[in-house]
Amino acid sequence: MKLVVAVVLTVFFCVLVFGTPLFQHPYYARLFRPGPPACPECSRPFYPHHDWQEPAPSLEVPPEPTFVNQEVLTMEDVHLLVKSTNGFFARDWDLALGWNNMRYIIETALLQGRLLNRTLILPSFVYARGCQYEHQVCGDYAPMVNKGDAVGSDEWRELPIEQQMAWTIPIEIMLNITHLRETHPVITTTDYLLLHGYDPSEENTSGYWKRTEYHTRANVITGTIPSFYAIENPWYDPEGTIRVDTIPEGMQARADNYSRVVDGSIDTKLRQLLPEGKSILEWDTVQSALNSTDEAELEYAVVAGGWEVLHTYDSVAGLDYNKAVTSPITQVAPLSTLHPFDEFKKQTEDVILMAGGIHYGRKPGSMLFTTREAQDEFARIVLHDLKRIDPLLDLAEKLVERMYELTEGRQWMAVHMRRGDFVRYGWVMESTPEAHMSRVKSHFDEGRAILSSLNVTESLRTYDIPDLSGPIDDTIKHRPSLADDWFFVATDERDPKVLEYFRGEGAVFMDDIMTIADRRAFGKVSDLSWALMISDIRALVEQVILSRAAFFYGHAMSSVPGGVVNLRAMRGADPRTSVID
């Protein structure tokens, strides 16, 4: 009891003298902050994360905290925004998914909203799945829910109760909605509910659109109850059909005269090559079938056979989980199988809903493109329109510089080691931490060889994305990485012993290079210092750091590397400096 009283009095004294608790004061925080874990097996001491000089306490009055996105729409704003389009476009948002899955679903929804000329309704919040501290601590700053109860799933019921928890995070923290509104008409579900006289608390916790409940009250400005139309999930691309963005005029003319212009011999030859249950052929298959590599000649022959050239993105290791938009490819399909998404533009209802999920097993955008120009427009949505909020980007820049400090200015490597639930599902790259780390280091050895060749014999390349003028990656200018250099790791592994082992092998985590001053500076400008407790928000910073490494390695079954590769492409990184398997 005496000890408790002494601690309370000490904290009170420090608040009185320093204006802040003892454990938060810049000097004493060093003493109370946990140091690196003991690691007798380490070949070298762990780099202490508090060796960076903490600045002296500032005497300046900090600016008044402001929310990161200051654009708050009034009901009149929302009304005018929707009035400038054909109405609302809603989705059944699957909030059981992690942020990176949500990110590429939003990318697709932005594309679909643009094709229909409608105002996209985003979810007002998403659920974060990880807390850096005890789950109750994060619950003091972000509303905590049982995720299974919130989304109506039993997937996590057998886990310890703390692992069933999730935290409600406003969508404006996960993406820069002010920037997004510069190019897309978007509102949140809260905006829609308020416009129609509902309380924001009535938003469905699962993210799915309430087909009846959301359509019983009148618009507070127009006085009309919103009409409703659903694009049912089975209609999207039933067997034997391919969903594309639109049918251009020339393609439509060919469809109108299909029976009179088709070269039957080419059509037969190509159909014989279709895999069972599929309606698409890869371009290299067409080259072999028609015995030509001349692009113009092949396209002419394909069209003559009643087929069309389509545009999409390559898979990674044969999988479409990453959804990166950095490797455009060409495919072909029979014209008769194509169904444009903009066929729903003729619907005049106030709200159009795309029902259910359409991301699984489909390419980025969940559709194919009938022109390369349209494909590039979608890439711009992904690469330029969906951005992080500025405080997260600013913090990432600081931590990137710390990595260069650690490696004395040399190139450094980075890896996303997805473990966590992947261990539970059996999807992890290697079953043991030791085997996983060995796999990472083997790829790093390959990476050093690649970087060395780029420095000496190979000319730089870039990803095939729009609006990139040429190689601009500055990491290649740094001195080569050494085999025993520190490397950055982003992981959802939480076992302290495993993390200690990774550190002993040279891993550096975000906490190791982030100072108390960094956390305070983040909080001052954004009023979001609490957000760094949430693993899913920290992951947004980690992805930027991963994108700035000289060499990156990731897992093909995770959606995280897709976002990293997109960021790497935007800064002009050479495609050979990323490996995903």
Coordinates of C-alpha atoms in Angstrom, one line a residue:
M1 CA 0.0 0.0 0.0
K2 CA 2.9 2.4 0.9
L3 CA 4.4 1.7 -2.5
V4 CA 1.2 2.5 -4.3
V5 CA 0.9 5.8 -2.4
A6 CA 4.5 6.6 -3.2
V7 CA 4.0 6.0 -6.9
V8 CA 0.8 8.1 -7.0
L9 CA 2.5 11.0 -5.2
T10 CA 5.5 10.8 -7.6
V11 CA 3.2 11.0 -10.6
F12 CA 1.3 13.9 -9.1
F13 CA 4.5 15.7 -8.4
C14 CA 5.7 15.3 -12.0
V15 CA 2.4 16.5 -13.4
L16 CA 2.7 19.5 -11.1
V17 CA 6.3 20.3 -12.1
F18 CA 6.6 19.1 -15.7
G19 CA 3.0 19.3 -16.8
T20 CA 3.1 15.6 -17.8
P21 CA 3.3 12.3 -16.0
L22 CA 6.8 11.0 -15.2
F23 CA 6.7 8.1 -17.7
Q24 CA 5.8 10.5 -20.5
H25 CA 8.5 13.1 -19.8
P26 CA 11.1 13.1 -22.5
Y27 CA 14.0 12.5 -20.1
Y28 CA 12.5 10.0 -17.7
A29 CA 10.6 8.2 -20.5
R30 CA 14.0 6.7 -21.5
L31 CA 14.2 5.0 -18.1
F32 CA 10.7 3.6 -18.1
R33 CA 10.5 2.7 -21.8
P34 CA 11.1 -1.0 -22.3
G35 CA 14.5 -1.8 -23.9
P36 CA 15.2 -4.4 -26.5
P37 CA 14.6 -8.0 -25.4
A38 CA 17.6 -9.9 -24.1
C39 CA 19.1 -12.0 -26.9
P40 CA 22.2 -13.9 -25.8
E41 CA 22.3 -15.7 -29.1
C42 CA 22.6 -12.5 -31.1
S43 CA 25.8 -12.1 -33.0
R44 CA 25.6 -8.4 -32.3
P45 CA 23.8 -6.2 -29.8
F46 CA 20.3 -5.0 -30.9
Y47 CA 20.3 -1.4 -32.1
P48 CA 18.7 0.5 -29.2
H49 CA 15.6 2.3 -30.5
H50 CA 16.0 5.2 -28.1
D51 CA 19.5 6.1 -29.2
W52 CA 18.2 8.9 -31.4
Q53 CA 18.5 12.3 -29.7
E54 CA 15.2 13.3 -28.2
P55 CA 14.6 17.0 -28.7
A56 CA 14.4 19.2 -25.7
P57 CA 10.8 20.0 -24.5
S58 CA 9.4 22.8 -26.5
L59 CA 8.2 25.9 -24.7
E60 CA 6.0 26.9 -27.7
V61 CA 2.3 26.5 -27.3
P62 CA 1.2 23.5 -29.5
P63 CA -1.3 24.3 -32.2
E64 CA -4.9 23.5 -31.5
P65 CA -5.6 19.9 -32.6
T66 CA -7.6 19.6 -35.7
F67 CA -9.0 16.4 -37.3
V68 CA -7.1 15.1 -40.2
N69 CA -9.8 15.7 -42.8
Q70 CA -11.5 19.0 -42.3
E71 CA -14.0 18.7 -45.1
V72 CA -17.3 18.0 -43.3
L73 CA -20.2 18.0 -45.6
T74 CA -23.5 19.7 -44.7
M75 CA -26.7 18.1 -45.8
E76 CA -27.0 20.7 -48.5
D77 CA -23.4 19.7 -49.7
V78 CA -24.4 16.1 -49.8
H79 CA -27.6 16.9 -51.7
L80 CA -25.8 19.0 -54.3
L81 CA -23.1 16.4 -54.7
V82 CA -25.6 13.6 -55.4
K83 CA -27.7 15.9 -57.6
S84 CA -24.6 16.4 -59.9
T85 CA -24.7 12.6 -60.6
N86 CA -27.3 10.0 -61.5
G87 CA -27.9 9.1 -57.8
F88 CA -26.4 6.9 -55.1
F89 CA -24.2 3.8 -55.6
A90 CA -24.1 1.5 -52.6
R91 CA -22.2 -1.7 -51.9
D92 CA -22.5 -4.5 -49.4
W93 CA -19.3 -3.8 -47.6
D94 CA -17.8 -6.9 -46.0
L95 CA -16.4 -5.4 -42.8
A96 CA -15.1 -8.8 -41.7
L97 CA -12.2 -8.3 -44.1
G98 CA -9.0 -6.5 -43.3
W99 CA -8.1 -3.1 -44.6
N100 CA -6.1 -4.1 -47.6
N101 CA -9.0 -6.2 -48.8
M102 CA -11.3 -3.3 -48.2
R103 CA -8.9 -1.0 -50.0
Y104 CA -9.1 -2.9 -53.3
I105 CA -12.9 -3.4 -52.9
I106 CA -13.2 0.4 -52.6
E107 CA -11.0 0.8 -55.7
T108 CA -13.5 -1.3 -57.6
A109 CA -16.4 0.6 -56.2
L110 CA -14.9 3.9 -57.3
L111 CA -14.6 2.5 -60.8
Q112 CA -18.2 1.2 -60.8
G113 CA -19.5 4.5 -59.5
R114 CA -17.7 6.3 -62.2
L115 CA -19.1 4.0 -64.9
L116 CA -22.6 4.6 -63.6
N117 CA -22.0 8.3 -62.9
R118 CA -23.2 7.9 -59.4
T119 CA -22.1 9.0 -55.9
L120 CA -20.4 6.2 -54.1
I121 CA -21.5 5.6 -50.5
L122 CA -18.5 4.5 -48.4
P123 CA -18.8 2.7 -45.1
S124 CA -18.4 5.2 -42.3
F125 CA -16.0 2.9 -40.4
V126 CA -14.0 -0.3 -40.7
Y127 CA -12.8 -2.7 -38.0
A128 CA -9.2 -2.8 -37.0
R129 CA -8.1 -6.3 -36.0
G130 CA -5.0 -5.6 -33.9
C131 CA -4.0 -3.6 -30.8
Q132 CA -0.3 -3.1 -29.8
Y133 CA -1.2 -3.2 -26.1
E134 CA -3.8 -5.0 -24.0
H135 CA -7.1 -4.9 -25.9
Q136 CA -8.8 -2.8 -23.2
V137 CA -6.3 0.0 -23.7
C138 CA -7.2 0.4 -27.3
G139 CA -10.8 0.2 -26.2
D140 CA -10.4 3.3 -24.2
Y141 CA -9.7 5.3 -27.4
A142 CA -11.6 3.5 -30.2
P143 CA -15.0 1.7 -29.7
M144 CA -14.3 -2.0 -29.1
V145 CA -16.7 -4.6 -30.4
N146 CA -16.8 -8.4 -30.6
K147 CA -16.1 -8.7 -34.3
G148 CA -18.1 -11.9 -34.8
D149 CA -21.1 -10.3 -33.2
A150 CA -20.7 -7.1 -35.3
V151 CA -20.5 -8.8 -38.7
G152 CA -22.6 -11.9 -37.9
S153 CA -19.8 -14.5 -38.2
D154 CA -18.6 -17.4 -36.0
E155 CA -15.2 -17.5 -37.6
W156 CA -13.4 -16.4 -34.5
R157 CA -15.6 -17.9 -31.7
E158 CA -13.1 -20.6 -30.7
L159 CA -10.3 -18.0 -30.1
P160 CA -9.6 -16.4 -26.7
I161 CA -12.0 -13.6 -26.1
E162 CA -9.3 -10.9 -26.5
Q163 CA -8.6 -12.2 -30.0
Q164 CA -12.3 -11.8 -30.9
M165 CA -12.2 -8.1 -30.4
A166 CA -12.0 -5.4 -33.0
W167 CA -11.9 -1.6 -32.9
T168 CA -14.2 0.8 -34.9
I169 CA -12.1 3.2 -37.0
P170 CA -13.6 6.1 -39.0
I171 CA -13.0 5.6 -42.7
E172 CA -11.4 9.1 -42.8
I173 CA -8.4 7.8 -40.9
M174 CA -7.8 4.9 -43.2
L175 CA -7.9 7.1 -46.4
N176 CA -7.7 10.8 -47.3
I177 CA -11.4 11.4 -48.2
T178 CA -10.8 15.1 -48.8
H179 CA -8.3 14.2 -51.6
L180 CA -10.6 11.5 -52.9
R181 CA -13.4 14.0 -53.3
E182 CA -11.3 16.0 -55.7
T183 CA -11.8 13.4 -58.3
H184 CA -14.8 11.3 -57.2
P185 CA -18.2 12.0 -55.8
V186 CA -18.1 10.1 -52.5
I187 CA -20.0 10.3 -49.2
T188 CA -20.2 8.0 -46.2
T189 CA -23.1 6.0 -45.0
T190 CA -23.5 8.5 -42.1
D191 CA -24.0 11.2 -44.7
Y192 CA -26.7 9.2 -46.4
L193 CA -28.4 8.4 -43.1
L194 CA -28.5 12.0 -41.9
L195 CA -29.8 13.1 -45.3
H196 CA -32.7 10.8 -44.8
G197 CA -33.5 11.6 -41.2
Y198 CA -31.8 8.6 -39.6
D199 CA -29.4 8.5 -36.7
P200 CA -25.8 7.5 -37.7
S201 CA -26.0 4.7 -35.0
E202 CA -28.4 2.9 -37.3
E203 CA -25.6 2.0 -39.8
N204 CA -25.4 -1.7 -40.2
T205 CA -22.5 -3.1 -38.2
S206 CA -21.8 -5.7 -40.8
G207 CA -21.4 -3.1 -43.6
Y208 CA -24.2 -4.6 -45.7
W209 CA -26.8 -2.3 -47.1
K210 CA -30.2 -2.4 -45.3
R211 CA -32.5 -2.8 -48.3
T212 CA -35.7 -2.0 -46.4
E213 CA -34.6 0.0 -43.4
Y214 CA -32.6 2.6 -45.4
H215 CA -35.5 3.3 -47.7
T216 CA -38.4 4.1 -45.3
R217 CA -37.7 7.8 -44.6
A218 CA -37.8 10.8 -46.9
N219 CA -34.8 12.9 -48.0
V220 CA -34.8 15.9 -45.6
I221 CA -34.3 18.3 -48.5
T222 CA -36.4 16.8 -51.4
G223 CA -39.0 15.2 -49.2
T224 CA -39.0 12.0 -51.3
I225 CA -38.3 8.4 -50.1
P226 CA -35.3 7.0 -52.1
S227 CA -36.2 4.3 -54.6
F228 CA -34.0 1.2 -54.8
Y229 CA -32.5 -1.2 -57.3
A230 CA -30.2 -4.1 -56.6
I231 CA -27.7 -5.7 -59.0
E232 CA -28.0 -9.1 -57.6
N233 CA -24.7 -11.0 -57.1
P234 CA -25.5 -13.9 -59.5
W235 CA -26.1 -11.4 -62.3
Y236 CA -22.6 -10.1 -62.1
D237 CA -20.8 -12.6 -64.3
P238 CA -22.7 -15.9 -64.6
E239 CA -21.0 -18.9 -66.2
G240 CA -20.2 -18.2 -69.8
T241 CA -20.1 -14.5 -69.5
I242 CA -17.4 -11.9 -68.8
R243 CA -18.0 -8.6 -67.1
V244 CA -16.3 -5.7 -68.8
D245 CA -16.4 -2.0 -68.2
T246 CA -18.2 -0.9 -71.4
I247 CA -18.7 -1.8 -75.0
P248 CA -17.1 0.8 -77.3
E249 CA -18.9 1.9 -80.4
G250 CA -16.8 -0.1 -82.9
M251 CA -17.2 -3.2 -80.8
Q252 CA -20.9 -2.7 -80.6
A253 CA -21.1 -2.4 -84.4
R254 CA -19.3 -5.7 -84.7
A255 CA -21.8 -7.3 -82.3
D256 CA -24.7 -6.0 -84.3
N257 CA -23.3 -7.6 -87.4
Y258 CA -21.8 -10.7 -85.7
S259 CA -23.2 -13.4 -87.9
R260 CA -22.1 -11.7 -91.1
V261 CA -18.5 -10.9 -90.3
V262 CA -17.1 -13.8 -88.2
D263 CA -14.3 -16.0 -89.7
G264 CA -15.5 -19.4 -88.5
S265 CA -12.2 -21.1 -88.8
I266 CA -10.4 -18.7 -86.4
D267 CA -13.4 -18.9 -84.0
T268 CA -13.3 -22.7 -84.0
K269 CA -9.5 -22.8 -83.5
L270 CA -9.6 -20.5 -80.5
R271 CA -12.7 -22.2 -78.9
Q272 CA -10.9 -25.5 -79.0
L273 CA -8.2 -24.0 -76.8
L274 CA -10.5 -22.7 -74.0
P275 CA -10.0 -24.4 -70.7
E276 CA -13.2 -26.2 -69.4
G277 CA -15.6 -23.7 -67.9
K278 CA -13.6 -20.7 -69.1
S279 CA -14.2 -18.1 -71.7
I280 CA -10.8 -16.3 -71.8
L281 CA -7.6 -17.1 -73.5
E282 CA -4.2 -15.8 -72.6
W283 CA -2.3 -13.8 -75.3
D284 CA 0.6 -16.2 -75.6
T285 CA -1.9 -19.0 -76.3
V286 CA -3.4 -17.0 -79.1
Q287 CA 0.1 -16.3 -80.5
S288 CA 0.9 -20.0 -80.6
A289 CA -2.5 -20.9 -82.0
L290 CA -2.3 -18.3 -84.8
N291 CA 1.5 -18.7 -85.3
S292 CA 2.2 -15.0 -85.1
T293 CA 3.8 -12.5 -82.7
D294 CA 2.8 -9.4 -84.7
E295 CA 0.5 -7.5 -82.4
A296 CA -1.5 -5.8 -85.1
E297 CA -1.9 -8.9 -87.2
L298 CA -3.0 -10.9 -84.2
E299 CA -5.6 -8.4 -83.1
Y300 CA -7.0 -8.2 -86.6
A301 CA -7.3 -12.0 -86.7
V302 CA -8.9 -12.2 -83.3
V303 CA -11.5 -9.6 -84.2
A304 CA -12.1 -11.4 -87.5
G305 CA -12.9 -14.6 -85.6
G306 CA -15.6 -12.8 -83.5
W307 CA -13.4 -12.4 -80.5
E308 CA -12.2 -9.2 -78.8
V309 CA -8.9 -8.1 -77.2
L310 CA -9.4 -7.3 -73.5
H311 CA -7.1 -5.7 -70.9
T312 CA -6.4 -6.7 -67.3
Y313 CA -3.5 -7.4 -64.9
D314 CA -1.2 -10.4 -64.4
S315 CA -1.6 -12.8 -61.5
V316 CA 1.2 -13.1 -58.9
A317 CA 2.4 -16.7 -58.5
G318 CA -0.8 -17.8 -60.3
L319 CA -3.0 -16.0 -57.7
D320 CA -5.1 -12.9 -57.7
Y321 CA -5.0 -12.0 -54.0
N322 CA -2.5 -9.1 -54.4
K323 CA -4.6 -7.0 -56.8
A324 CA -1.6 -4.9 -57.9
V325 CA -2.1 -2.8 -61.0
T326 CA 1.5 -2.8 -62.1
S327 CA 1.6 -5.6 -64.7
P328 CA -1.0 -5.0 -67.5
I329 CA -1.6 -8.0 -69.8
T330 CA -3.8 -8.7 -72.8
Q331 CA -6.4 -11.5 -73.0
V332 CA -9.0 -12.4 -75.6
A333 CA -12.6 -13.6 -75.3
P334 CA -15.6 -14.2 -77.6
L335 CA -17.5 -11.0 -78.2
S336 CA -20.7 -12.8 -77.4
T337 CA -19.6 -13.4 -73.8
L338 CA -19.0 -9.7 -73.0
H339 CA -21.4 -7.9 -70.7
P340 CA -20.7 -4.2 -69.9
F341 CA -21.2 -3.0 -66.3
D342 CA -22.4 0.4 -67.6
E343 CA -25.5 -1.4 -68.9
F344 CA -26.9 -0.6 -65.4
K345 CA -26.6 3.1 -66.2
K346 CA -30.1 3.0 -67.6
Q347 CA -31.6 2.4 -64.2
T348 CA -33.2 5.5 -62.8
E349 CA -33.7 4.5 -59.2
D350 CA -32.2 6.8 -56.5
V351 CA -30.0 4.0 -55.1
I352 CA -28.3 1.2 -57.0
L353 CA -26.8 -1.5 -54.9
M354 CA -24.1 -3.9 -56.0
A355 CA -25.1 -6.9 -53.9
G356 CA -22.6 -9.1 -52.1
G357 CA -18.9 -9.6 -52.7
I358 CA -17.3 -9.7 -56.1
H359 CA -13.6 -9.5 -55.4
Y360 CA -12.7 -13.1 -54.7
G361 CA -11.1 -14.9 -57.7
R362 CA -11.4 -11.8 -59.9
K363 CA -8.8 -9.4 -61.3
P364 CA -8.2 -5.9 -60.0
G365 CA -11.4 -3.8 -60.7
S366 CA -13.4 -7.1 -60.7
M367 CA -13.9 -6.6 -64.5
L368 CA -11.9 -6.6 -67.6
F369 CA -11.3 -3.5 -69.8
T370 CA -12.2 -3.1 -73.4
T371 CA -9.5 -0.5 -74.0
R372 CA -6.0 0.2 -72.7
E373 CA -7.1 3.8 -72.0
A374 CA -9.8 2.6 -69.6
Q375 CA -7.4 0.3 -67.9
D376 CA -5.0 3.2 -67.3
E377 CA -7.8 5.3 -65.9
F378 CA -8.5 2.6 -63.4
A379 CA -4.8 2.4 -62.5
R380 CA -4.9 6.2 -61.8
I381 CA -7.7 5.6 -59.3
V382 CA -5.6 3.0 -57.5
L383 CA -2.3 4.8 -57.7
H384 CA -3.3 8.4 -57.3
D385 CA -6.8 8.9 -56.0
L386 CA -6.7 6.6 -52.9
K387 CA -4.1 8.2 -50.6
R388 CA -3.2 7.9 -47.0
I389 CA -3.7 10.9 -44.7
D390 CA -0.7 13.2 -44.4
P391 CA 0.3 12.5 -40.8
L392 CA 0.9 8.8 -41.7
L393 CA 3.0 9.7 -44.7
D394 CA 5.0 12.2 -42.7
L395 CA 5.8 9.6 -40.0
A396 CA 6.8 7.0 -42.7
E397 CA 9.3 9.5 -44.2
K398 CA 11.0 9.9 -40.8
L399 CA 11.2 6.1 -40.3
V400 CA 12.6 5.6 -43.7
E401 CA 15.4 8.0 -42.8
R402 CA 16.0 6.0 -39.6
M403 CA 16.6 2.9 -41.7
Y404 CA 19.2 4.7 -43.7
E405 CA 20.8 5.7 -40.4
L406 CA 20.9 2.1 -39.2
T407 CA 22.6 1.0 -42.4
E408 CA 25.0 3.9 -42.5
G409 CA 23.4 5.1 -45.8
R410 CA 23.5 1.8 -47.5
Q411 CA 20.6 0.1 -49.4
W412 CA 18.3 -1.9 -47.1
M413 CA 16.0 -4.8 -47.5
A414 CA 12.4 -5.2 -46.3
V415 CA 9.9 -8.0 -45.9
H416 CA 6.3 -8.5 -45.0
M417 CA 6.1 -11.7 -42.9
R418 CA 2.5 -12.6 -42.7
R419 CA 2.0 -15.0 -39.8
G420 CA -0.8 -14.5 -37.3
D421 CA -4.0 -16.0 -38.7
F422 CA -2.1 -17.5 -41.7
V423 CA -0.4 -19.8 -39.2
R424 CA -3.9 -20.8 -37.9
Y425 CA -5.2 -21.4 -41.5
G426 CA -2.1 -23.1 -42.7
W427 CA -1.4 -20.5 -45.3
V428 CA 1.9 -19.3 -43.9
M429 CA 5.0 -19.6 -46.1
E430 CA 6.9 -21.7 -43.6
S431 CA 5.5 -23.5 -40.6
T432 CA 8.3 -22.5 -38.1
P433 CA 9.8 -19.0 -37.5
E434 CA 13.2 -20.4 -38.2
A435 CA 12.3 -21.8 -41.6
H436 CA 10.4 -18.6 -42.4
M437 CA 13.4 -16.4 -41.6
S438 CA 15.7 -18.7 -43.6
R439 CA 13.4 -18.2 -46.6
V440 CA 13.5 -14.5 -46.2
K441 CA 17.3 -14.4 -46.0
S442 CA 17.6 -16.6 -49.0
H443 CA 15.5 -14.0 -51.0
F444 CA 17.6 -11.2 -49.6
D445 CA 20.7 -12.9 -50.9
E446 CA 19.1 -12.9 -54.3
G447 CA 18.1 -9.3 -53.9
R448 CA 21.6 -8.2 -53.2
A449 CA 22.8 -9.9 -56.4
I450 CA 20.0 -8.2 -58.3
L451 CA 20.8 -4.8 -56.9
S452 CA 24.5 -5.3 -57.6
S453 CA 23.8 -6.1 -61.2
L454 CA 21.5 -3.0 -61.6
N455 CA 24.3 -0.9 -60.2
V456 CA 26.9 -2.3 -62.6
T457 CA 25.6 -4.0 -65.8
E458 CA 21.8 -3.7 -66.1
S459 CA 19.8 -0.6 -67.1
L460 CA 16.9 0.3 -64.9
R461 CA 13.3 -0.6 -65.8
T462 CA 10.0 0.6 -64.4
Y463 CA 6.6 -0.9 -64.0
D464 CA 4.1 -0.3 -66.8
I465 CA 1.9 2.2 -65.2
P466 CA 0.4 5.5 -66.6
D467 CA 2.0 8.9 -66.0
L468 CA 5.5 7.7 -65.0
S469 CA 8.1 9.4 -67.1
G470 CA 11.1 7.1 -66.3
P471 CA 13.2 5.6 -63.5
I472 CA 13.2 7.9 -60.5
D473 CA 14.0 5.4 -57.8
D474 CA 16.8 7.0 -55.7
T475 CA 17.6 3.9 -53.6
I476 CA 19.8 2.6 -56.4
K477 CA 22.2 5.5 -55.7
H478 CA 23.0 4.3 -52.2
R479 CA 25.9 2.0 -51.5
P480 CA 25.1 -1.8 -51.7
S481 CA 23.6 -3.6 -48.8
L482 CA 25.8 -5.8 -46.6
A483 CA 24.9 -9.4 -45.7
D484 CA 24.7 -8.5 -42.0
D485 CA 22.8 -5.2 -42.3
W486 CA 19.6 -4.5 -40.5
F487 CA 16.4 -5.1 -42.5
F488 CA 12.9 -3.9 -41.9
V489 CA 10.1 -6.3 -41.0
A490 CA 6.4 -5.7 -41.0
T491 CA 4.6 -8.7 -39.4
D492 CA 1.5 -9.6 -37.5
E493 CA 3.5 -12.1 -35.4
R494 CA 2.8 -11.3 -31.7
D495 CA 4.8 -14.0 -29.9
P496 CA 7.5 -12.2 -27.9
K497 CA 9.9 -15.1 -28.2
V498 CA 9.5 -15.2 -32.0
L499 CA 9.9 -11.4 -32.3
E500 CA 13.1 -11.7 -30.1
Y501 CA 14.4 -14.4 -32.5
F502 CA 13.7 -12.2 -35.5
R503 CA 15.5 -9.3 -33.9
G504 CA 18.5 -11.6 -33.3
E505 CA 18.6 -12.3 -37.0
G506 CA 18.7 -8.6 -37.8
A507 CA 15.1 -7.6 -38.0
V508 CA 14.0 -4.0 -37.2
F509 CA 10.4 -3.3 -36.4
M510 CA 8.5 -0.1 -36.5
D511 CA 8.7 0.4 -32.7
D512 CA 12.5 0.1 -32.9
I513 CA 12.9 3.2 -35.0
M514 CA 10.0 5.3 -33.7
T515 CA 10.8 7.6 -30.8
I516 CA 8.6 9.2 -28.2
A517 CA 9.1 12.5 -30.0
D518 CA 7.7 10.9 -33.2
R519 CA 4.6 9.8 -31.4
R520 CA 4.1 13.2 -29.8
A521 CA 4.6 15.1 -33.1
F522 CA 2.1 12.8 -34.8
G523 CA -0.4 13.5 -32.1
K524 CA 0.1 17.3 -32.1
V525 CA -0.8 17.9 -35.8
S526 CA -3.5 15.3 -36.2
D527 CA -5.2 14.8 -32.9
L528 CA -4.6 11.1 -33.6
S529 CA -1.7 10.1 -31.3
W530 CA -3.9 7.3 -30.0
A531 CA -4.1 5.8 -33.5
L532 CA -0.6 4.4 -33.3
M533 CA -1.9 1.9 -30.8
I534 CA -4.0 0.3 -33.5
S535 CA -2.0 -2.2 -35.6
D536 CA -4.1 -1.8 -38.7
I537 CA -3.3 2.0 -38.8
R538 CA 0.4 1.4 -38.1
A539 CA 0.3 -1.0 -41.1
L540 CA -0.4 1.9 -43.3
V541 CA 2.9 3.4 -42.3
E542 CA 4.7 0.1 -42.6
Q543 CA 3.5 -0.3 -46.2
V544 CA 5.1 3.0 -47.1
I545 CA 8.4 1.9 -45.4
L546 CA 8.3 -1.4 -47.2
S547 CA 7.8 0.5 -50.5
R548 CA 11.0 2.5 -49.9
A549 CA 13.3 -0.4 -49.4
A550 CA 15.9 -1.2 -52.1
F551 CA 14.5 -4.8 -52.2
F552 CA 11.1 -6.1 -51.0
Y553 CA 9.9 -9.6 -50.4
G554 CA 6.2 -10.6 -49.7
H555 CA 3.7 -13.4 -49.7
A556 CA 1.5 -14.0 -52.7
M557 CA -1.5 -15.1 -50.6
S558 CA -1.6 -11.8 -48.7
S559 CA -3.2 -8.6 -50.1
V560 CA -0.6 -6.4 -48.3
P561 CA 2.2 -6.8 -50.9
G562 CA -0.1 -5.7 -53.7
G563 CA -0.4 -2.3 -52.0
V564 CA 3.4 -2.2 -51.4
V565 CA 4.1 -3.0 -55.1
N566 CA 1.7 -0.2 -56.2
L567 CA 3.6 2.3 -54.0
R568 CA 6.9 1.0 -55.4
A569 CA 5.7 1.4 -58.9
M570 CA 4.7 5.0 -58.3
R571 CA 8.2 5.9 -57.2
G572 CA 9.9 4.3 -60.2
A573 CA 11.2 1.2 -58.6
D574 CA 12.6 -1.5 -60.9
P575 CA 10.2 -4.5 -61.0
R576 CA 13.2 -6.9 -60.4
T577 CA 13.6 -5.4 -56.9
S578 CA 10.4 -7.0 -55.6
V579 CA 9.8 -10.7 -55.2
I580 CA 6.4 -12.1 -54.2
D581 CA 5.9 -15.9 -53.9

